[in-house]
Amino acid sequence: MKINIKSFFVILMPFLFSNCINKDNDYIDPRGNVYAGSISCKECHQTIYDDALNSSHYKASAPASIKNVLGNFRPGHNTYWYDKDTKIVMENRNNGLYQVHYKNGKEVKAYHFDITMGAKNAQTSLFWDKDHVYELPLSFYTSVQNWGTSPSYPPNQPNFDRLIPIGCFECHSSYLELKHKNTDSENYFGTETTPETMKKESLVYGIDCERCHGPAMDHVNYHKENPDVKSAKYIVTNKSLNNRQRIDRCAICHYKNEKSQSLFKFVVGNSLANFYDESYTTSGAPLDVHGNQYGLLSQSKCYLDSKTMNCITCHNPHKDATESLSYYSQKCMSCHSEAKNNFCTTKVSPGILLKDNCIDCHMPKKASEAISFFLSGKSETSAYMLRTHRIGIYPEEMQKKVFVKKK
């Protein structure tokens, strides 16, 4: 699976943001004793913690439950037909949620929802079989509010045999450990004949606080003992990073290229160049809108001409991009203005204000070439639309707004 289906979480507490840590319990973080667990941030950073808890970063992966699995499980809305005799039905049974395979009206097998990945544009779910993880064949797509085939799955036959490699977890969780590694290379990702075996108990769900701020145990202990100290000690803050490090912190997951080592080895402050070859991003080669926000941004004139622009220039990493297009357009106009002679030179139809929407014209939604899906009973694919991060001029989008060039 090539989904980065792209901030802040552990299997021991499926109803919480992440793991608890204090001096009164015996919790040990799977990543090591320098990690405190995200809930340790709550006492001092309540608002940020609450925001992060509801963000797509946190929901990048989670233990499946009736509260967080998207999609309709009611009769009439919970069935995908492959042919007149074959179907999968989403069912809520007493002991959990299932995708149930039926053939000729008889149940073949029920597969349990164990892990969810994603919650904003789409949600794909996984199930454990011993030490291996498999992808369920149906995903939920919020754009159509319906079940459809998981990316790259066929529309005419169910498949429950797709193994999920640890590489998917590297951007959809904060940690997962393999049980066995290839003796020839520590960068062992497994094959169909030698699949990876994973330590289920080591999974730290979602993108948690310490994935982006580094190990926090020393920070937590110091500030508990020194509550009057207001400056952050022993933790990575945004202010402590240079602009390149701020970009790399996001790009480690919001980028797609051949990697040289496990992304779990990345600690904020590390260089992206140690994990990816970035040379092709400036070549102008077409990049997919899914999972490659940094690659697209790095081809943008706005980014290339700026010494300070980074992801946080426009985004709050603790929240989803739910603000209005007008809000994000104001970000554009902080640099582009008539006074600077670099403002938009187009005239719009009556009733349309340029300042309300730079985004649809200069960062339009595009269909992903990597992801598409089938709906039940449909022979044609449905497009998976995501907003491009290559800031530029798109004449076809301007036409939709009935723009007229100024004379």
Short mmCIF file of C-alpha atoms in Angstrom, two decimals:
data_model
loop_
_atom_site.label_atom_id
_atom_site.label_comp_id
_atom_site.label_asym_id
_atom_site.label_seq_id
_atom_site.Cartn_x
_atom_site.Cartn_y
_atom_site.Cartn_z
CA MET A 1 0.00 0.00 0.00
CA LYS A 2 1.35 3.42 -0.95
CA ILE A 3 -0.98 5.48 1.08
CA ASN A 4 0.23 8.12 3.23
CA ILE A 5 -3.45 8.43 3.61
CA LYS A 6 -0.98 12.26 6.14
CA SER A 7 -0.10 15.76 14.04
CA PHE A 8 0.19 13.17 17.68
CA PHE A 9 -0.49 8.28 19.92
CA VAL A 10 -0.78 3.72 22.16
CA ILE A 11 -2.50 0.45 22.12
CA LEU A 12 -2.58 0.17 25.91
CA MET A 13 -5.16 2.99 26.15
CA PRO A 14 -7.41 2.80 23.09
CA PHE A 15 -9.80 5.46 24.34
CA LEU A 16 -7.09 8.04 25.01
CA PHE A 17 -4.84 10.24 22.93
CA SER A 18 -1.77 8.25 23.88
CA ASN A 19 -0.03 6.76 26.85
CA CYS A 20 -0.09 8.01 30.38
CA ILE A 21 3.07 8.64 32.28
CA ASN A 22 3.71 9.77 35.83
CA LYS A 23 5.74 8.73 38.79
CA ASP A 24 2.88 6.68 40.22
CA ASN A 25 2.44 4.15 37.44
CA ASP A 26 4.56 1.51 35.75
CA TYR A 27 4.05 2.60 32.15
CA ILE A 28 7.09 2.16 29.91
CA ASP A 29 6.96 3.77 26.49
CA PRO A 30 7.86 1.31 23.69
CA ARG A 31 10.27 3.92 22.32
CA GLY A 32 12.36 4.00 25.48
CA ASN A 33 12.47 5.54 28.93
CA VAL A 34 13.17 9.04 27.60
CA TYR A 35 9.58 9.22 26.29
CA ALA A 36 6.78 10.36 28.58
CA GLY A 37 3.64 9.72 26.51
CA SER A 38 1.44 12.46 25.12
CA ILE A 39 -1.03 12.62 27.97
CA SER A 40 1.80 13.93 30.12
CA CYS A 41 1.49 17.16 28.09
CA LYS A 42 -2.12 17.70 29.15
CA GLU A 43 -1.52 19.20 32.58
CA CYS A 44 0.37 22.22 31.25
CA HIS A 45 -0.88 22.38 27.66
CA GLN A 46 -4.59 21.62 28.00
CA THR A 47 -5.85 23.65 25.00
CA ILE A 48 -3.17 22.41 22.62
CA TYR A 49 -3.68 18.86 23.85
CA ASP A 50 -7.45 19.04 23.30
CA ASP A 51 -6.98 20.46 19.80
CA ALA A 52 -4.44 17.79 18.90
CA LEU A 53 -6.74 15.08 20.22
CA ASN A 54 -9.24 15.98 17.49
CA SER A 55 -6.73 16.50 14.70
CA SER A 56 -6.00 14.36 11.66
CA HIS A 57 -2.47 13.94 12.95
CA TYR A 58 -3.77 12.14 16.03
CA LYS A 59 -6.28 10.22 13.91
CA ALA A 60 -3.65 9.11 11.42
CA SER A 61 -4.13 5.75 13.14
CA ALA A 62 -6.25 4.62 16.05
CA PRO A 63 -7.67 1.46 17.60
CA ALA A 64 -10.97 0.83 15.81
CA SER A 65 -14.14 1.39 17.81
CA ILE A 66 -17.76 2.35 17.18
CA LYS A 67 -16.80 5.93 18.09
CA ASN A 68 -14.10 6.41 15.49
CA VAL A 69 -14.89 4.07 12.58
CA LEU A 70 -16.48 6.19 9.87
CA GLY A 71 -19.29 4.90 7.69
CA ASN A 72 -22.82 3.64 7.92
CA PHE A 73 -23.47 0.20 9.42
CA ARG A 74 -27.26 0.34 8.94
CA PRO A 75 -29.00 -2.02 6.45
CA GLY A 76 -29.35 -0.41 3.06
CA HIS A 77 -26.18 1.66 3.53
CA ASN A 78 -23.65 -0.94 4.61
CA THR A 79 -23.29 -3.30 1.64
CA TYR A 80 -20.88 -3.47 -1.28
CA TRP A 81 -21.91 -5.84 -4.10
CA TYR A 82 -19.16 -7.39 -6.21
CA ASP A 83 -21.68 -9.39 -8.25
CA LYS A 84 -25.17 -10.74 -7.65
CA ASP A 85 -23.81 -13.55 -5.47
CA THR A 86 -20.89 -11.84 -3.70
CA LYS A 87 -20.99 -9.01 -1.22
CA ILE A 88 -19.30 -7.51 1.82
CA VAL A 89 -21.51 -6.16 4.58
CA MET A 90 -20.33 -3.80 7.31
CA GLU A 91 -21.78 -5.20 10.53
CA ASN A 92 -21.84 -4.05 14.15
CA ARG A 93 -21.90 -7.23 16.22
CA ASN A 94 -21.81 -7.58 19.98
CA ASN A 95 -18.06 -8.16 20.03
CA GLY A 96 -17.03 -5.52 17.51
CA LEU A 97 -17.22 -4.13 13.98
CA TYR A 98 -16.70 -6.36 10.97
CA GLN A 99 -16.49 -6.51 7.20
CA VAL A 100 -18.32 -9.74 6.49
CA HIS A 101 -17.83 -11.65 3.24
CA TYR A 102 -20.97 -13.37 1.94
CA LYS A 103 -21.25 -15.77 -0.99
CA ASN A 104 -24.64 -17.00 -2.24
CA GLY A 105 -26.24 -15.64 0.89
CA LYS A 106 -23.93 -17.54 3.25
CA GLU A 107 -21.25 -16.03 5.45
CA VAL A 108 -17.76 -16.97 4.30
CA LYS A 109 -15.81 -15.13 7.00
CA ALA A 110 -16.01 -12.03 9.17
CA TYR A 111 -12.96 -9.76 9.43
CA HIS A 112 -12.64 -7.49 12.43
CA PHE A 113 -11.90 -3.75 12.29
CA ASP A 114 -8.74 -3.47 14.41
CA ILE A 115 -6.98 -0.29 13.28
CA THR A 116 -8.24 2.81 11.50
CA MET A 117 -6.06 5.03 9.34
CA GLY A 118 -7.31 8.51 8.50
CA ALA A 119 -10.49 10.39 9.34
CA LYS A 120 -10.74 13.52 7.21
CA ASN A 121 -10.88 12.70 3.49
CA ALA A 122 -11.06 8.93 3.78
CA GLN A 123 -10.58 6.14 6.26
CA THR A 124 -9.01 2.76 5.55
CA SER A 125 -9.08 0.05 8.19
CA LEU A 126 -6.78 -2.86 8.99
CA PHE A 127 -6.97 -6.13 10.88
CA TRP A 128 -4.44 -8.20 12.75
CA ASP A 129 -3.81 -11.87 11.99
CA LYS A 130 -1.31 -13.03 14.56
CA ASP A 131 1.73 -10.80 14.05
CA HIS A 132 0.77 -9.54 10.58
CA VAL A 133 -1.43 -6.62 9.54
CA TYR A 134 -3.82 -6.76 6.58
CA GLU A 135 -5.91 -4.13 4.84
CA LEU A 136 -9.69 -4.47 4.70
CA PRO A 137 -10.97 -4.26 1.10
CA LEU A 138 -13.48 -1.47 1.70
CA SER A 139 -12.77 2.08 2.86
CA PHE A 140 -15.06 4.99 3.70
CA TYR A 141 -14.79 8.16 1.58
CA THR A 142 -16.10 11.35 3.13
CA SER A 143 -16.43 13.12 -0.25
CA VAL A 144 -19.26 10.76 -1.22
CA GLN A 145 -20.23 9.66 2.30
CA ASN A 146 -20.12 6.06 1.17
CA TRP A 147 -18.14 2.85 1.22
CA GLY A 148 -15.89 2.14 -1.72
CA THR A 149 -13.01 -0.12 -2.61
CA SER A 150 -9.79 0.53 -0.75
CA PRO A 151 -7.15 2.10 -3.03
CA SER A 152 -6.00 -0.23 -5.84
CA TYR A 153 -8.52 -2.91 -4.91
CA PRO A 154 -10.56 -4.43 -7.77
CA PRO A 155 -14.31 -3.77 -8.03
CA ASN A 156 -15.25 -7.35 -8.90
CA GLN A 157 -13.79 -9.54 -6.16
CA PRO A 158 -13.09 -9.18 -2.44
CA ASN A 159 -9.53 -9.52 -1.20
CA PHE A 160 -8.45 -9.91 2.41
CA ASP A 161 -4.86 -10.95 1.69
CA ARG A 162 -3.09 -7.59 1.29
CA LEU A 163 -0.29 -7.35 3.83
CA ILE A 164 0.47 -3.91 5.22
CA PRO A 165 4.18 -3.17 5.59
CA ILE A 166 5.67 -1.26 8.47
CA GLY A 167 6.36 1.59 6.02
CA CYS A 168 2.68 2.57 6.18
CA PHE A 169 2.92 2.90 9.95
CA GLU A 170 5.98 5.13 9.68
CA CYS A 171 3.73 8.03 8.67
CA HIS A 172 0.48 6.88 10.25
CA SER A 173 1.77 6.14 13.74
CA SER A 174 4.51 7.24 16.10
CA TYR A 175 6.16 3.86 16.58
CA LEU A 176 5.92 0.19 15.70
CA GLU A 177 8.61 -2.41 16.11
CA LEU A 178 9.33 -5.50 14.03
CA LYS A 179 9.76 -8.83 15.79
CA HIS A 180 12.46 -9.92 13.39
CA LYS A 181 14.88 -8.06 11.17
CA ASN A 182 16.81 -9.28 8.19
CA THR A 183 20.31 -10.17 9.32
CA ASP A 184 21.75 -8.52 6.22
CA SER A 185 20.06 -5.16 6.70
CA GLU A 186 18.35 -3.33 9.53
CA ASN A 187 16.15 -1.67 6.91
CA TYR A 188 14.13 -4.82 6.38
CA PHE A 189 10.67 -4.26 4.99
CA GLY A 190 9.63 -7.83 4.17
CA THR A 191 8.18 -9.42 1.06
CA GLU A 192 5.14 -11.50 0.15
CA THR A 193 7.11 -14.66 0.87
CA THR A 194 8.78 -13.33 4.02
CA PRO A 195 6.24 -10.94 5.53
CA GLU A 196 7.10 -8.67 8.40
CA THR A 197 6.09 -9.79 11.85
CA MET A 198 5.26 -6.88 14.11
CA LYS A 199 5.13 -6.38 17.86
CA LYS A 200 1.50 -5.44 18.36
CA GLU A 201 2.14 -4.19 21.88
CA SER A 202 4.75 -1.71 20.62
CA LEU A 203 2.34 0.30 18.43
CA VAL A 204 2.04 3.95 19.41
CA TYR A 205 -1.05 5.17 17.56
CA GLY A 206 -1.28 8.36 15.55
CA ILE A 207 1.20 11.21 15.31
CA ASP A 208 1.73 12.06 18.94
CA CYS A 209 3.33 15.06 20.65
CA GLU A 210 6.74 13.44 20.96
CA ARG A 211 6.87 12.51 17.29
CA CYS A 212 7.06 16.24 16.54
CA HIS A 213 8.68 17.60 19.71
CA GLY A 214 11.07 14.80 20.60
CA PRO A 215 11.35 12.78 23.82
CA ALA A 216 9.68 14.60 26.71
CA MET A 217 10.50 12.71 29.91
CA ASP A 218 13.21 15.13 31.05
CA HIS A 219 10.97 18.06 30.11
CA VAL A 220 8.01 16.71 32.10
CA ASN A 221 10.06 15.85 35.16
CA TYR A 222 11.90 19.18 35.19
CA HIS A 223 8.75 21.31 34.95
CA LYS A 224 6.93 19.26 37.58
CA GLU A 225 9.80 19.95 39.93
CA ASN A 226 10.12 23.58 38.79
CA PRO A 227 6.56 24.78 38.11
CA ASP A 228 7.52 28.45 38.17
CA VAL A 229 9.92 28.12 35.24
CA LYS A 230 7.99 29.29 32.15
CA SER A 231 10.60 28.80 29.44
CA ALA A 232 10.50 25.30 27.98
CA LYS A 233 13.41 23.11 29.05
CA TYR A 234 14.56 19.81 27.58
CA ILE A 235 12.07 19.79 24.69
CA VAL A 236 12.14 20.81 21.04
CA THR A 237 9.97 23.85 20.37
CA ASN A 238 9.25 25.59 17.11
CA LYS A 239 11.39 28.54 18.21
CA SER A 240 14.37 26.27 18.83
CA LEU A 241 14.44 25.10 15.20
CA ASN A 242 15.77 26.86 12.14
CA ASN A 243 13.52 27.12 9.10
CA ARG A 244 14.99 24.07 7.38
CA GLN A 245 14.42 21.95 10.47
CA ARG A 246 10.83 23.17 10.71
CA ILE A 247 10.21 22.10 7.13
CA ASP A 248 11.91 18.72 7.60
CA ARG A 249 9.79 17.98 10.68
CA CYS A 250 6.67 18.03 8.49
CA ALA A 251 8.25 16.77 5.29
CA ILE A 252 9.41 13.52 6.85
CA CYS A 253 5.83 12.29 6.33
CA HIS A 254 4.37 14.80 3.88
CA TYR A 255 6.77 13.74 1.16
CA LYS A 256 7.06 10.75 -1.13
CA ASN A 257 10.30 9.37 -2.50
CA GLU A 258 12.59 6.40 -2.07
CA LYS A 259 13.75 6.33 1.53
CA SER A 260 17.14 5.22 2.76
CA GLN A 261 16.16 4.16 6.28
CA SER A 262 13.17 3.77 8.57
CA LEU A 263 11.33 7.03 9.23
CA PHE A 264 10.91 5.97 12.85
CA LYS A 265 14.59 6.86 13.23
CA PHE A 266 13.84 10.48 12.44
CA VAL A 267 13.93 12.72 15.49
CA VAL A 268 12.92 16.35 15.11
CA GLY A 269 16.04 18.32 14.30
CA ASN A 270 17.36 15.61 11.97
CA SER A 271 17.89 16.36 8.28
CA LEU A 272 15.41 15.11 5.70
CA ALA A 273 18.38 14.50 3.38
CA ASN A 274 19.45 11.61 5.62
CA PHE A 275 16.19 9.82 4.84
CA TYR A 276 15.23 10.85 1.28
CA ASP A 277 16.80 11.90 -1.99
CA GLU A 278 15.28 15.32 -2.64
CA SER A 279 16.92 15.99 -6.01
CA TYR A 280 13.87 15.31 -8.13
CA THR A 281 11.55 17.81 -6.40
CA THR A 282 13.07 20.76 -8.23
CA SER A 283 13.00 19.02 -11.61
CA GLY A 284 9.41 20.04 -12.31
CA ALA A 285 8.35 16.40 -12.63
CA PRO A 286 4.63 15.83 -11.99
CA LEU A 287 4.00 14.89 -8.37
CA ASP A 288 0.84 13.36 -6.98
CA VAL A 289 -1.36 15.41 -4.67
CA HIS A 290 -1.56 12.54 -2.21
CA GLY A 291 1.16 12.40 0.42
CA ASN A 292 3.56 14.77 -1.32
CA GLN A 293 2.69 18.20 0.01
CA TYR A 294 6.33 19.12 0.56
CA GLY A 295 7.39 17.97 -2.90
CA LEU A 296 4.70 20.13 -4.49
CA LEU A 297 5.40 23.11 -2.25
CA SER A 298 9.09 22.92 -3.09
CA GLN A 299 8.22 23.50 -6.77
CA SER A 300 6.30 26.66 -5.95
CA LYS A 301 7.72 30.10 -6.72
CA CYS A 302 6.36 31.42 -3.42
CA TYR A 303 8.42 28.86 -1.54
CA LEU A 304 11.54 29.16 -3.72
CA ASP A 305 11.59 32.95 -3.37
CA SER A 306 11.13 32.92 0.40
CA LYS A 307 13.71 32.37 3.11
CA THR A 308 11.16 31.96 5.88
CA MET A 309 8.18 30.12 4.41
CA ASN A 310 7.40 26.73 5.93
CA CYS A 311 4.35 24.58 6.60
CA ILE A 312 3.43 26.46 9.78
CA THR A 313 3.29 29.71 7.82
CA CYS A 314 -0.22 28.61 6.81
CA HIS A 315 -1.05 25.64 9.04
CA ASN A 316 -1.51 25.09 12.75
CA PRO A 317 -0.13 21.53 13.19
CA HIS A 318 -2.34 20.97 16.24
CA LYS A 319 -5.52 21.55 14.21
CA ASP A 320 -6.95 20.47 10.87
CA ALA A 321 -7.11 22.91 7.97
CA THR A 322 -10.74 23.75 8.70
CA GLU A 323 -10.55 27.52 8.44
CA SER A 324 -12.35 29.31 5.60
CA LEU A 325 -10.73 29.88 2.22
CA SER A 326 -10.83 33.57 3.07
CA TYR A 327 -8.68 32.88 6.13
CA TYR A 328 -6.02 31.14 4.07
CA SER A 329 -6.25 33.79 1.37
CA GLN A 330 -5.21 36.34 4.00
CA LYS A 331 -2.03 34.29 4.39
CA CYS A 332 -1.34 34.87 0.70
CA MET A 333 -2.01 38.58 0.99
CA SER A 334 0.46 38.95 3.81
CA CYS A 335 3.04 38.78 1.01
CA HIS A 336 1.02 39.78 -2.07
CA SER A 337 -0.48 43.27 -2.21
CA GLU A 338 -1.15 46.07 -4.66
CA ALA A 339 1.30 48.23 -2.73
CA LYS A 340 4.05 45.71 -3.44
CA ASN A 341 2.92 45.47 -7.07
CA ASN A 342 2.62 41.69 -6.82
CA PHE A 343 -1.12 41.33 -6.30
CA CYS A 344 -3.43 39.38 -8.59
CA THR A 345 -3.92 41.16 -11.95
CA THR A 346 -7.22 39.61 -12.90
CA LYS A 347 -10.73 40.98 -12.84
CA VAL A 348 -13.50 38.83 -11.50
CA SER A 349 -17.20 38.53 -12.11
CA PRO A 350 -19.54 40.67 -10.01
CA GLY A 351 -20.04 39.27 -6.54
CA ILE A 352 -16.62 37.60 -6.36
CA LEU A 353 -13.92 39.13 -4.18
CA LEU A 354 -10.30 38.22 -4.85
CA LYS A 355 -9.39 38.56 -1.20
CA ASP A 356 -11.92 35.88 -0.28
CA ASN A 357 -10.44 33.09 -2.36
CA CYS A 358 -6.90 32.93 -3.65
CA ILE A 359 -6.86 29.21 -2.86
CA ASP A 360 -9.22 27.67 -5.41
CA CYS A 361 -7.35 29.34 -8.28
CA HIS A 362 -3.78 28.95 -7.08
CA MET A 363 -4.02 25.73 -5.05
CA PRO A 364 -6.98 23.91 -6.66
CA LYS A 365 -8.20 20.45 -5.80
CA LYS A 366 -6.81 17.82 -8.16
CA ALA A 367 -7.56 14.15 -8.69
CA SER A 368 -4.92 11.85 -7.27
CA GLU A 369 -3.22 9.60 -9.79
CA ALA A 370 -2.20 7.24 -7.00
CA ILE A 371 -5.63 6.74 -5.42
CA SER A 372 -9.04 6.15 -6.93
CA PHE A 373 -11.90 3.91 -5.88
CA PHE A 374 -15.02 2.10 -7.04
CA LEU A 375 -18.48 2.45 -5.56
CA SER A 376 -20.83 -0.49 -5.42
CA GLY A 377 -22.49 -1.09 -8.77
CA LYS A 378 -20.25 1.37 -10.64
CA SER A 379 -17.88 0.32 -13.41
CA GLU A 380 -16.01 3.62 -13.56
CA THR A 381 -13.60 4.83 -10.91
CA SER A 382 -14.36 7.72 -8.59
CA ALA A 383 -11.69 10.40 -8.24
CA TYR A 384 -9.96 11.06 -4.94
CA MET A 385 -9.66 14.85 -4.80
CA LEU A 386 -7.03 16.66 -2.74
CA ARG A 387 -5.79 20.22 -2.76
CA THR A 388 -2.46 20.64 -4.47
CA HIS A 389 0.36 22.34 -2.57
CA ARG A 390 2.07 23.47 -5.74
CA ILE A 391 1.17 27.15 -5.61
CA GLY A 392 0.86 28.46 -9.15
CA ILE A 393 -1.36 29.75 -11.93
CA TYR A 394 -4.02 27.34 -13.19
CA PRO A 395 -5.91 28.96 -16.12
CA GLU A 396 -8.56 26.24 -16.15
CA GLU A 397 -9.46 27.07 -12.56
CA MET A 398 -9.62 30.79 -13.35
CA GLN A 399 -12.08 30.01 -16.12
CA LYS A 400 -14.40 28.39 -13.62
CA LYS A 401 -14.53 31.68 -11.73
CA VAL A 402 -15.25 33.60 -14.96
CA PHE A 403 -12.13 35.70 -14.52
CA VAL A 404 -11.31 38.35 -17.10
CA LYS A 405 -7.81 39.69 -17.55
CA LYS A 406 -7.40 43.38 -16.81
CA LYS A 407 -6.50 45.60 -19.77
#
